[in-house]
Amino acid sequence: MRHDTVIWGARVVTPMGEVKTDIGIVQGRIETIGTALDGADMIDASGLIALPGGIDSHVHISQPSGPGIEMADDFTSGTRAAACGGNTTVLPFCLPEEGQTLREAVAAYRAKAAGKCLTDVSFHLIVKSTDPVTLGQDLPALIRSGYTSFKVFMTYEGLRLTDRQILEVMAVAREYGAMVMVHAEKEDAIEFLRDRAERAGETGPCHHASTRPIPVEREATHRAISLAEIAGVPLTIVHVSNGAAKEEIERARARGLTVYAETCPQYITLTAQDLDRGGFEGAKYVCSPPPRTSEEWPKIWAGIEQGTFDLFSSDHCPFRFADLAGKDAPGARTSFRNIPNGIPGVETRLAILFSEGVMTGRLTLEQFADLTATNHARLYGQYPRKGAIIVGADADITL
Ligand code: DUC
Ligand code: ZN
Ligand code: ZN
């Protein structure tokens, strides 16, 4: 059979292990995995590794971030960066703007993305209110039409839900079969620490980290898991930054609960000291949860190597630095509370994990594929069409 495209000569990472084989592609799908294949377009990949295209299941693109604040990426630049970084699919979040319903927000995001994307894109939802229309109509309808994952926040005024509200959202997830993703940080404690820091004149970017210490995340992680246990649903804890929160997840799993977990490059490469680089430079590293100390890195690595973390995502959330609509927002230099939260990462996620994980011998190529693609597809309903180099799947391949 003559294929449209054949990739030949690569070491191919499949769910059955690594094989030296050709990949034959017809109309964008993997038609054949075998040797001596014939194709109209022959891609010489000898000396290269063929991996399932990266799926970054945690990115923020064109997300409303407060009055006058604008994200640095639109769908063209964000997905171009993703493709340059070896990704073939990204999953951004749909956040309703003030006065917008969840269904309107989804329509608005789809319009923003239409005709602009260089990778495949599929959306998670953010649930920030639990009014009867959202929980009784919009969410069930959206889940039925395929939007089967949504994030809830335990922090950020205006975004955070109470425990009661989180239980109500989880009940909908249970009834209609969806995955709840949780941003686990305790808002009351953060507000207390932030107000106290500001009164003491501790207002520079580094105090973003000191006012969101590890117990803030550990406690919220424990509580989110307890709420999921009460509601009887699986959950995903996103962007886990430290060993204590990771241990909460491990304890819950040991009790038989279904808890999935995600970590990100910043938690194995940055520390809180990066927020203290002098002047306003530290604002570049302001993200939540904040980077910790290098003592946490081996704990996160242990979780990556041993499978506590199913997902290695970027949490790509870029803001321009020297820009009043970005990190240099009005009031950002007088208090860290006004610095938009987030750092870029969609272009560097695979390179960082390959360099720090595979090249150091910590991870096998199969683990790398699981952490960067396969598990994302499995968890968010895209497997086996995406996430693996197998016959019948989309030809989403990174060399
Ligand atoms: N949470 C995220 O997931 N991304 C950016 C900021 C935040 O708080
Ligand atoms: Zn978050
Ligand atoms: Zn995020």
Coordinates of C-alpha atoms and ligand atoms in Angstrom, one line a residue:
M1 CA 0.0 0.0 0.0
R2 CA 1.2 3.5 -0.8
H3 CA 0.8 5.9 2.1
D4 CA 0.6 9.7 2.0
T5 CA 3.5 9.9 4.3
V6 CA 6.0 7.5 5.8
I7 CA 8.3 8.3 8.7
W8 CA 11.2 5.9 8.5
G9 CA 14.3 5.0 10.5
A10 CA 13.2 6.4 13.9
R11 CA 13.1 4.7 17.3
V12 CA 9.4 4.7 17.8
V13 CA 7.9 4.9 21.3
T14 CA 4.7 2.9 21.5
P15 CA 2.6 1.6 24.4
M16 CA 4.2 -1.8 23.7
G17 CA 7.7 -0.4 24.2
E18 CA 10.3 1.1 21.9
V19 CA 10.6 -0.4 18.4
K20 CA 12.7 0.5 15.3
T21 CA 10.0 0.7 12.7
D22 CA 8.3 2.8 10.0
I23 CA 5.1 4.7 10.5
G24 CA 2.7 4.9 7.5
I25 CA 0.2 7.7 7.5
V26 CA -3.0 8.0 5.4
Q27 CA -5.2 11.1 5.6
G28 CA -3.8 12.2 8.9
R29 CA -4.2 8.8 10.6
I30 CA -1.6 6.1 11.4
E31 CA -2.5 3.4 8.9
T32 CA 0.5 1.0 9.3
I33 CA 3.3 0.4 11.7
G34 CA 5.9 -1.9 10.1
T35 CA 9.0 -2.0 8.0
A36 CA 9.8 -1.1 4.4
L37 CA 6.7 1.1 3.9
D38 CA 6.1 3.1 0.8
G39 CA 4.9 6.7 0.8
A40 CA 4.4 9.7 -1.4
D41 CA 6.3 11.7 1.1
M42 CA 9.2 9.9 2.8
I43 CA 10.5 11.5 6.0
D44 CA 14.0 10.4 7.0
A45 CA 13.9 10.2 10.8
S46 CA 17.0 8.1 11.3
G47 CA 18.8 9.0 14.4
L48 CA 15.6 10.5 15.9
I49 CA 13.0 9.3 18.4
A50 CA 9.3 9.3 17.4
L51 CA 7.1 10.1 20.3
P52 CA 3.4 10.6 20.6
G53 CA 2.8 14.3 20.0
G54 CA 2.9 16.3 23.2
I55 CA -0.5 17.0 24.8
D56 CA -0.3 19.9 27.2
S57 CA -3.5 19.6 29.2
H58 CA -3.0 22.7 31.2
V59 CA -2.5 26.0 29.3
H60 CA -4.2 29.4 29.5
I61 CA -4.7 31.3 26.3
S62 CA -6.5 34.6 25.8
Q63 CA -8.1 34.1 29.3
P64 CA -9.6 37.2 30.9
S65 CA -7.3 38.1 33.8
G66 CA -8.8 41.2 35.4
P67 CA -9.5 44.7 34.2
G68 CA -6.9 46.0 31.7
I69 CA -4.8 42.8 31.9
E70 CA -4.2 40.9 28.8
M71 CA -2.5 37.5 28.3
A72 CA 0.6 37.6 26.1
D73 CA -0.7 34.8 23.8
D74 CA -3.6 34.6 21.5
F75 CA -4.5 31.2 19.9
T76 CA -2.1 31.7 17.0
S77 CA 1.0 32.5 19.1
G78 CA 0.1 30.1 21.9
T79 CA -0.4 27.1 19.6
R80 CA 2.6 28.1 17.5
A81 CA 4.7 28.0 20.7
A82 CA 3.1 24.7 21.5
A83 CA 4.0 23.2 18.1
C84 CA 7.5 24.5 18.3
G85 CA 7.8 22.7 21.7
G86 CA 6.7 19.4 20.3
N87 CA 3.0 19.5 21.1
T88 CA 0.2 18.5 18.8
T89 CA -2.7 19.2 21.2
V90 CA -3.3 21.8 23.9
L91 CA -6.2 22.1 26.4
P92 CA -6.8 25.7 27.5
F93 CA -9.5 26.7 30.0
C94 CA -12.8 28.5 29.3
L95 CA -13.3 31.2 32.0
P96 CA -16.7 33.0 31.8
E97 CA -16.3 36.8 31.9
E98 CA -18.5 38.8 34.3
G99 CA -22.2 38.3 33.4
Q100 CA -21.4 35.5 30.9
T101 CA -22.9 32.1 31.2
L102 CA -20.7 29.0 30.9
R103 CA -22.3 28.2 27.5
E104 CA -21.7 31.7 26.3
A105 CA -18.1 31.5 27.5
V106 CA -17.5 28.3 25.5
A107 CA -19.0 29.9 22.4
A108 CA -16.8 33.0 22.9
Y109 CA -13.6 30.9 23.2
R110 CA -14.4 28.8 20.2
A111 CA -14.9 32.0 18.2
K112 CA -11.5 33.4 19.5
A113 CA -9.8 30.1 18.5
A114 CA -11.5 29.6 15.2
G115 CA -9.1 29.5 12.2
K116 CA -6.2 30.5 14.4
C117 CA -4.8 27.3 15.8
L118 CA -1.6 25.5 14.7
T119 CA -2.3 22.5 16.9
D120 CA -5.4 20.7 17.9
V121 CA -7.2 22.4 20.8
S122 CA -9.9 21.2 23.2
F123 CA -11.2 23.0 26.2
H124 CA -11.6 22.5 29.9
L125 CA -14.2 24.7 31.7
I126 CA -13.8 26.8 34.8
V127 CA -16.8 26.7 37.1
K128 CA -16.8 29.9 39.2
S129 CA -20.5 30.0 40.2
T130 CA -23.0 27.5 41.2
D131 CA -26.3 29.2 40.3
P132 CA -29.1 26.9 39.1
V133 CA -28.5 27.7 35.4
T134 CA -24.9 26.8 35.6
L135 CA -25.3 23.6 37.6
G136 CA -28.8 22.6 36.4
Q137 CA -28.5 23.4 32.7
D138 CA -25.2 24.6 31.3
L139 CA -22.9 22.2 32.9
P140 CA -25.0 19.1 32.1
A141 CA -25.5 20.2 28.5
L142 CA -21.8 20.9 28.1
I143 CA -20.7 17.6 29.6
R144 CA -23.2 15.8 27.3
S145 CA -21.6 17.6 24.3
G146 CA -18.1 16.5 25.3
Y147 CA -16.7 19.2 27.7
T148 CA -16.0 16.6 30.4
S149 CA -13.5 18.3 32.6
F150 CA -13.6 21.4 34.6
K151 CA -11.5 23.3 37.1
V152 CA -12.6 24.8 40.4
F153 CA -10.5 27.2 42.5
M154 CA -10.1 27.2 46.3
T155 CA -8.3 30.6 46.0
Y156 CA -8.8 34.0 44.3
E157 CA -11.6 36.2 45.3
G158 CA -14.3 36.2 42.6
L159 CA -13.2 32.8 41.4
R160 CA -13.0 30.6 44.5
L161 CA -15.8 28.3 45.6
T162 CA -16.7 27.4 49.1
D163 CA -16.5 23.8 50.2
R164 CA -20.3 23.5 49.9
Q165 CA -20.1 24.8 46.3
I166 CA -17.3 22.5 45.4
L167 CA -19.5 19.6 46.7
E168 CA -22.3 20.8 44.5
V169 CA -20.1 20.9 41.4
M170 CA -18.7 17.4 42.3
A171 CA -22.3 16.1 42.5
V172 CA -22.9 17.3 38.9
A173 CA -19.6 15.7 37.8
R174 CA -20.7 12.4 39.4
E175 CA -24.2 12.5 37.9
Y176 CA -23.1 13.2 34.4
G177 CA -19.6 11.7 34.4
A178 CA -17.0 14.4 34.4
M179 CA -13.6 15.1 35.9
V180 CA -13.1 17.9 38.5
M181 CA -9.7 19.6 38.5
V182 CA -8.8 21.5 41.7
H183 CA -6.6 24.5 42.3
A184 CA -5.8 23.7 45.9
E185 CA -4.7 26.7 48.0
K186 CA -6.5 28.0 51.1
E187 CA -7.7 31.6 50.4
D188 CA -8.4 32.6 54.0
A189 CA -4.9 31.9 55.1
I190 CA -3.4 33.6 52.0
E191 CA -5.5 36.7 52.7
F192 CA -4.4 36.8 56.3
L193 CA -0.7 36.4 55.4
R194 CA -1.0 38.9 52.6
D195 CA -2.6 41.6 54.7
R196 CA 0.0 41.1 57.4
A197 CA 2.9 41.3 54.9
E198 CA 1.5 44.5 53.4
R199 CA 1.2 46.1 56.8
A200 CA 4.8 45.2 57.5
G201 CA 5.9 46.8 54.2
E202 CA 6.7 43.4 52.7
T203 CA 5.3 44.2 49.2
G204 CA 8.0 43.0 46.7
P205 CA 7.4 40.0 44.3
C206 CA 9.1 37.6 46.7
H207 CA 6.3 38.0 49.2
H208 CA 4.0 36.4 46.7
A209 CA 5.8 33.2 47.6
S210 CA 6.1 33.8 51.4
T211 CA 2.3 34.5 51.7
R212 CA 1.4 31.2 49.9
P213 CA 3.5 28.8 52.0
I214 CA 3.4 25.0 51.7
P215 CA 0.7 24.4 54.4
V216 CA -1.7 26.6 52.4
E217 CA -1.5 24.1 49.6
R218 CA -1.2 21.0 51.7
E219 CA -4.3 21.7 53.7
A220 CA -6.3 22.6 50.6
T221 CA -5.1 19.4 48.9
H222 CA -6.3 17.3 51.8
R223 CA -9.6 19.1 51.9
A224 CA -10.2 18.8 48.2
I225 CA -9.6 15.0 48.4
S226 CA -11.9 14.8 51.4
L227 CA -14.6 16.6 49.5
A228 CA -14.2 14.3 46.5
E229 CA -14.4 11.3 48.9
I230 CA -17.6 12.7 50.3
A231 CA -19.1 13.3 46.9
G232 CA -17.9 10.0 45.6
V233 CA -15.9 11.3 42.6
P234 CA -12.4 11.0 41.2
L235 CA -10.5 14.2 41.0
T236 CA -7.4 15.7 39.6
I237 CA -5.2 18.0 41.7
V238 CA -3.4 20.3 39.3
H239 CA 0.0 22.0 39.6
V240 CA 1.3 20.3 42.8
S241 CA 4.4 22.1 43.9
N242 CA 5.7 20.3 47.0
G243 CA 6.3 17.1 48.9
A244 CA 3.7 17.6 51.6
A245 CA 0.9 18.0 49.1
K246 CA 2.2 15.0 47.1
E247 CA 2.0 12.9 50.3
E248 CA -1.6 13.8 50.8
I249 CA -2.3 12.4 47.3
E250 CA -0.3 9.3 48.1
R251 CA -2.1 8.7 51.4
A252 CA -5.5 9.1 49.6
R253 CA -4.5 6.6 47.0
A254 CA -3.3 4.2 49.7
R255 CA -6.9 4.4 51.1
G256 CA -8.2 3.4 47.7
L257 CA -9.4 6.8 46.4
T258 CA -9.0 7.7 42.8
V259 CA -6.9 10.8 42.8
Y260 CA -4.9 12.0 39.8
A261 CA -2.1 14.5 40.1
E262 CA -0.3 16.9 37.9
T263 CA 3.0 18.7 38.4
C264 CA 4.8 21.3 36.2
P265 CA 8.3 22.2 35.1
Q266 CA 8.5 25.2 37.5
Y267 CA 8.4 22.9 40.5
I268 CA 11.6 21.1 39.5
T269 CA 13.5 24.1 38.1
L270 CA 12.6 27.3 40.0
T271 CA 12.6 28.3 43.6
A272 CA 11.1 31.1 45.7
Q273 CA 14.5 32.8 45.4
D274 CA 13.8 33.5 41.7
L275 CA 11.0 35.8 42.9
D276 CA 13.7 37.7 44.9
R277 CA 16.0 38.6 42.1
G278 CA 16.0 42.3 42.9
G279 CA 13.9 45.2 41.7
F280 CA 10.9 44.1 39.8
E281 CA 12.6 41.2 38.1
G282 CA 11.0 38.6 40.4
A283 CA 7.6 39.4 38.9
K284 CA 8.6 37.2 36.0
Y285 CA 8.4 34.2 38.3
V286 CA 5.1 35.0 40.1
C287 CA 2.8 32.0 39.6
S288 CA 0.5 30.0 41.9
P289 CA 1.3 27.8 43.7
P290 CA 4.7 29.5 43.9
P291 CA 8.0 27.7 43.3
R292 CA 9.4 26.4 46.6
T293 CA 12.9 25.5 47.7
S294 CA 15.3 23.1 45.9
E295 CA 14.7 20.7 48.8
E296 CA 11.3 20.1 47.3
W297 CA 12.7 19.2 43.9
P298 CA 13.7 15.6 44.8
K299 CA 10.3 15.0 46.4
I300 CA 8.6 16.1 43.2
W301 CA 11.0 14.0 41.1
A302 CA 10.2 10.9 43.3
G303 CA 6.5 11.5 42.5
I304 CA 7.2 11.8 38.8
E305 CA 9.4 8.7 38.7
Q306 CA 7.1 6.6 40.9
G307 CA 3.9 7.5 39.2
T308 CA 2.2 9.7 41.8
F309 CA 2.1 12.3 39.1
D310 CA 0.1 11.2 36.1
L311 CA 0.6 14.5 34.3
F312 CA 3.5 16.8 33.6
S313 CA 1.9 19.9 32.2
S314 CA 3.2 23.5 31.7
D315 CA 0.5 25.6 33.3
H316 CA 1.4 28.0 30.5
C317 CA 0.0 31.4 31.5
P318 CA 2.1 34.2 29.9
F319 CA 2.1 37.9 30.6
R320 CA 4.3 40.5 28.9
F321 CA 6.9 41.8 31.4
A322 CA 7.3 45.5 30.5
D323 CA 3.7 46.1 29.9
L324 CA 1.0 47.8 31.9
A325 CA -1.4 45.1 30.6
G326 CA 1.0 42.4 31.9
K327 CA 3.3 41.9 34.8
D328 CA 3.8 45.7 35.2
A329 CA 0.1 46.2 35.9
P330 CA -1.1 49.2 37.8
G331 CA -0.1 48.7 41.5
A332 CA 2.2 45.8 40.8
R333 CA 5.3 47.6 41.9
T334 CA 3.6 48.7 45.2
S335 CA 2.3 45.3 46.1
F336 CA 2.8 41.8 44.8
R337 CA -1.0 41.2 45.1
N338 CA -1.4 43.2 41.8
I339 CA 1.1 41.2 39.8
P340 CA -0.8 38.9 37.3
N341 CA -0.1 35.3 38.2
G342 CA 1.5 33.0 35.7
I343 CA 4.5 32.1 33.6
P344 CA 5.0 30.7 30.1
G345 CA 6.0 27.1 29.5
V346 CA 4.2 25.4 26.6
E347 CA 7.3 25.6 24.4
T348 CA 9.8 24.3 26.9
R349 CA 7.9 21.6 28.8
L350 CA 9.0 18.6 26.7
A351 CA 12.6 19.9 26.4
I352 CA 12.9 20.3 30.2
L353 CA 11.5 16.9 31.0
F354 CA 13.6 15.2 28.3
S355 CA 16.7 17.0 29.5
E356 CA 16.2 16.6 33.2
G357 CA 14.3 13.3 33.1
V358 CA 15.4 11.2 30.2
M359 CA 18.9 12.4 29.7
T360 CA 19.7 12.0 33.4
G361 CA 18.4 8.4 33.4
R362 CA 15.5 9.2 35.8
L363 CA 12.8 8.3 33.2
T364 CA 12.4 5.8 30.4
L365 CA 11.1 7.0 27.1
E366 CA 7.8 5.2 27.9
Q367 CA 7.4 7.1 31.1
F368 CA 8.2 10.3 29.2
A369 CA 5.5 9.5 26.7
D370 CA 3.0 8.8 29.5
L371 CA 3.8 12.0 31.3
T372 CA 3.7 14.3 28.3
A373 CA 1.0 12.7 26.2
T374 CA -0.6 9.3 26.9
N375 CA -1.9 10.0 30.4
H376 CA -3.3 13.4 29.3
A377 CA -5.3 11.7 26.5
R378 CA -6.5 9.0 28.9
L379 CA -7.6 11.3 31.6
Y380 CA -9.4 13.8 29.4
G381 CA -11.2 11.5 27.0
Q382 CA -9.0 11.5 24.0
Y383 CA -7.4 8.1 24.1
P384 CA -6.9 6.0 21.9
R385 CA -7.5 8.5 19.1
K386 CA -4.7 10.6 20.6
G387 CA -1.8 10.1 23.0
A388 CA -0.1 7.0 21.5
I389 CA 1.6 5.8 18.3
I390 CA -0.8 3.0 17.4
V391 CA -2.7 2.0 14.3
G392 CA -5.9 4.0 13.9
A393 CA -4.8 7.0 16.0
D394 CA -4.3 10.5 14.7
A395 CA -0.8 10.9 13.2
D396 CA 0.2 13.3 16.0
I397 CA 3.9 12.6 16.2
T398 CA 6.9 14.5 17.6
L399 CA 10.4 13.7 16.3
Ligands
DUC1 N1 -3.6 28.8 38.4 C1 -3.3 28.3 37.2 O1 -3.6 27.1 37.0 N2 -2.6 29.0 36.3 C2 -2.2 30.3 36.5 C3 -2.6 30.9 37.7 C4 -3.3 30.0 38.7 O2 -3.5 30.4 39.8
ZN2 ZN -4.5 27.0 39.2
ZN3 ZN -3.2 27.0 35.2

